[in-house]
Amino acid sequence: MISEFYKDMTGKTSVIRDFFDYSMKRAAELGPDSVFNFSIGNPSVPAPAEFTEAMENLLKNSDPVALHGYSPTLGLMSFRETVAESLNKRFGMNYTSAHIFPTTGAAGALAHAIRCVAGEGDEIITFAPYFPEYIPYVTGCGPELKIVPADTDSFQINFEKFTEMMNEKVMAVLLNSPNNPSGIVYTTETVKKLADILREKEKEYGHEIFLISDEPYREIVFEGTDSPYITSFYDNSISCYSFSKSLSIPGERLGYVAVNPKAKDAEYIVPMCGQISRFTGHNCPPSIIMLATKEVLDLTSDLSIYETNAKLLYSALTDIGYSCVKPGGTFYMFPKSPVPDANLFCWTAAKELGLIIVPGDSFECPGHFRISYCVPTKQIEKAIPLFEKMYKRFA
Amino acid sequence: MISEFYKDMTGKTSVIRDFFDYSMKRAAELGPDSVFNFSIGNPSVPAPAEFTEAMENLLKNSDPVALHGYSPTLGLMSFRETVAESLNKRFGMNYTSAHIFPTTGAAGALAHAIRCVAGEGDEIITFAPYFPEYIPYVTGCGPELKIVPADTDSFQINFEKFTEMMNEKVMAVLLNSPNNPSGIVYTTETVKKLADILREKEKEYGHEIFLISDEPYREIVFEGTDSPYITSFYDNSISCYSFSKSLSIPGERLGYVAVNPKAKDAEYIVPMCGQISRFTGHNCPPSIIMLATKEVLDLTSDLSIYETNAKLLYSALTDIGYSCVKPGGTFYMFPKSPVPDANLFCWTAAKELGLIIVPGDSFECPGHFRISYCVPTKQIEKAIPLFEKMYKRFA
């Protein structure tokens, strides 16, 4: 008999998906110009030319048997070494290859990191607004995910609620900065305060509490924004990275787990990831993508359009009258809905104007909506009058 | 605290790994000519030139944003459609894209298929000799794996033991043909008999029993061997495939689940796989590999060397005096050890002669050893006198 658990799940769709599907349907019916799609986070700029060249060189100049052969269980050593060196140079860390485990994107990295440090009966805490896929990543391996309510004034951490929610069952804290959906970057002050609390609670509870830092937007930070390397402030920590956004290769599925060398049992965590991947049938990311990425590790796509779009959109929205915390990075913005029911606001925008934005409810932050502005700047310019219409209608 | 379960596991190494590591150490100390490595199943022939060309064309002629963009949750539709068409043409099936779910290799396919049809408290039955990675794939999502002892005369199915072991808890039967490690292909007679028993037991127990067919060696079948398309004989069935061996691209991690359109709840299984991948952080296989493979779907590498090697080695070993069931496919052979303790036999061969073969114990078939002959034919020729020495020493 097929699994009732997964079967039931196929009937439930996500709100983001519903809006995206509506935008596709509308575009098919009324033409693509009838839709202003700000619902999904697919990078809009090409991969660096050097990435394409690296791929072409590998195909042209390598022995295909070696090029496409199995990777070792823990991934290609040359990739792991290059990642460690790059992180050390950029962030003053002391990683070696033994701390780096290549994964299929940040999703794979998170699924591995969580399984390393928590299981059935444990709790993992994260902070609203948060990426809703954390629910399957966490609950899929046993622990319960607890959500600290948002500090909607700043989208930094709501420390009062956080300390109230801490308890002995909490084995890990999972955070995402630069943040999807708020676009906010946690400040050095925020990260230090969090680290202090965690160290104190570790002593109080007598066990480690791991900090799992989800960092796919690390390279998309705007000028003047304080953007600390989070895991450098706390020893028992694991970074989860993806090249999806920095190199614009989300479909090629490459990321990594980077274990803080000072973490308790640091030397076990990467070999444990190797074991975990056997259980999930996950195994290594694709060889050729690891090899090509290794060649362009310190490059990124031209990410400047995201900052251009952020400035333009933020300034227009606040001029119109929207209340919005200014984003420090990513390609998301998370304004307050002019009416408390952000679902009503977003569906009205979609159906009347073809303006596709996503209500904050599924990010555990109702009354707000997410704009994904990884789109051509022209689309932003065209959409501004629509945001104005929506504001006037509801405010 | 880190997970004790996975931490403990890092201390346990696999026997195959131990032999492989020994071969690397010996090659480093005594030179590569001192080692005849028959321990692992990495294809030794290059990917077809058409695969490389397809990759190059995609890099040269596609919009990189689309090429490297996110795939839909269920995989690229064009890949799914092409796989369905190809299977229909080759095997007279009626697949549509709705029955095909792309995965990262056969490992990913098995992990998904198993989660679809079994969970905690259930049993899955497989047949010795079997691929030991089935243990984590199965136990990782809850069910218990039960192993039917080998029929060492033919390496077909030991039906007497199988029917003894069947019970109400069995939700799936997992089989691998052409088989690693025996090289044997299950005959039409074997598959029909198995299907008859399963249908009978489904009636008796009042629930479906799924047949999960692990088929990464489907394209490597030698002349004159009866090689049925297994799932065509039984409705409640799922094929798990990988392009690792047929296209010699094991590092690029591409395979698929193909759900028999006649299976109970067939329409749910692929969407369920999409849900399962969220829980394991698995997501889609790499886009560019799906797109390139779609272009060469009915091609294979030049696999003829495996048959050449099989003939040469089988004839030499049986001439020497070894007892061996003749392989019908794959690049494995599984002779009887001339001494009951195959571990002793294999370690002696490794340490005295640098002949690296793997004892059958971890395939749940002691007293045998596996030879992976995906090597240049010259290496087989050079190794034959060593096999002879070993036989004389122990027989």
mmCIF file of C-alpha atoms in Angstrom, chain B residues 49-50 77 81 98 101 122 129 134 150 155 194 270 282 324 351 365 367:
data_model
loop_
_atom_site.group_PDB
_atom_site.id
_atom_site.type_symbol
_atom_site.label_atom_id
_atom_site.label_comp_id
_atom_site.label_asym_id
_atom_site.label_seq_id
_atom_site.Cartn_x
_atom_site.Cartn_y
_atom_site.Cartn_z
ATOM 1 C CA ALA B 49 30.684 11.326 -27.857
ATOM 2 C CA GLU B 50 27.072 12.393 -28.480
ATOM 3 C CA MET B 77 8.863 17.757 -18.384
ATOM 4 C CA GLU B 81 8.296 12.715 -21.678
ATOM 5 C CA ALA B 98 3.167 11.361 -15.116
ATOM 6 C CA PHE B 101 10.308 10.981 -11.699
ATOM 7 C CA ASP B 122 6.817 -2.959 7.555
ATOM 8 C CA PRO B 129 23.428 -12.039 -3.161
ATOM 9 C CA TYR B 134 20.002 -1.637 0.353
ATOM 10 C CA ALA B 150 20.947 -17.336 -2.243
ATOM 11 C CA PHE B 155 21.716 -17.276 -8.469
ATOM 12 C CA LEU B 194 7.749 -14.344 -8.642
ATOM 13 C CA VAL B 270 5.280 10.545 -8.765
ATOM 14 C CA HIS B 282 17.100 15.777 -2.315
ATOM 15 C CA CYS B 324 31.318 -20.043 -11.254
ATOM 16 C CA LYS B 351 48.474 -8.960 0.277
ATOM 17 C CA CYS B 365 26.696 -14.890 0.255
ATOM 18 C CA GLY B 367 32.210 -18.552 0.312
#
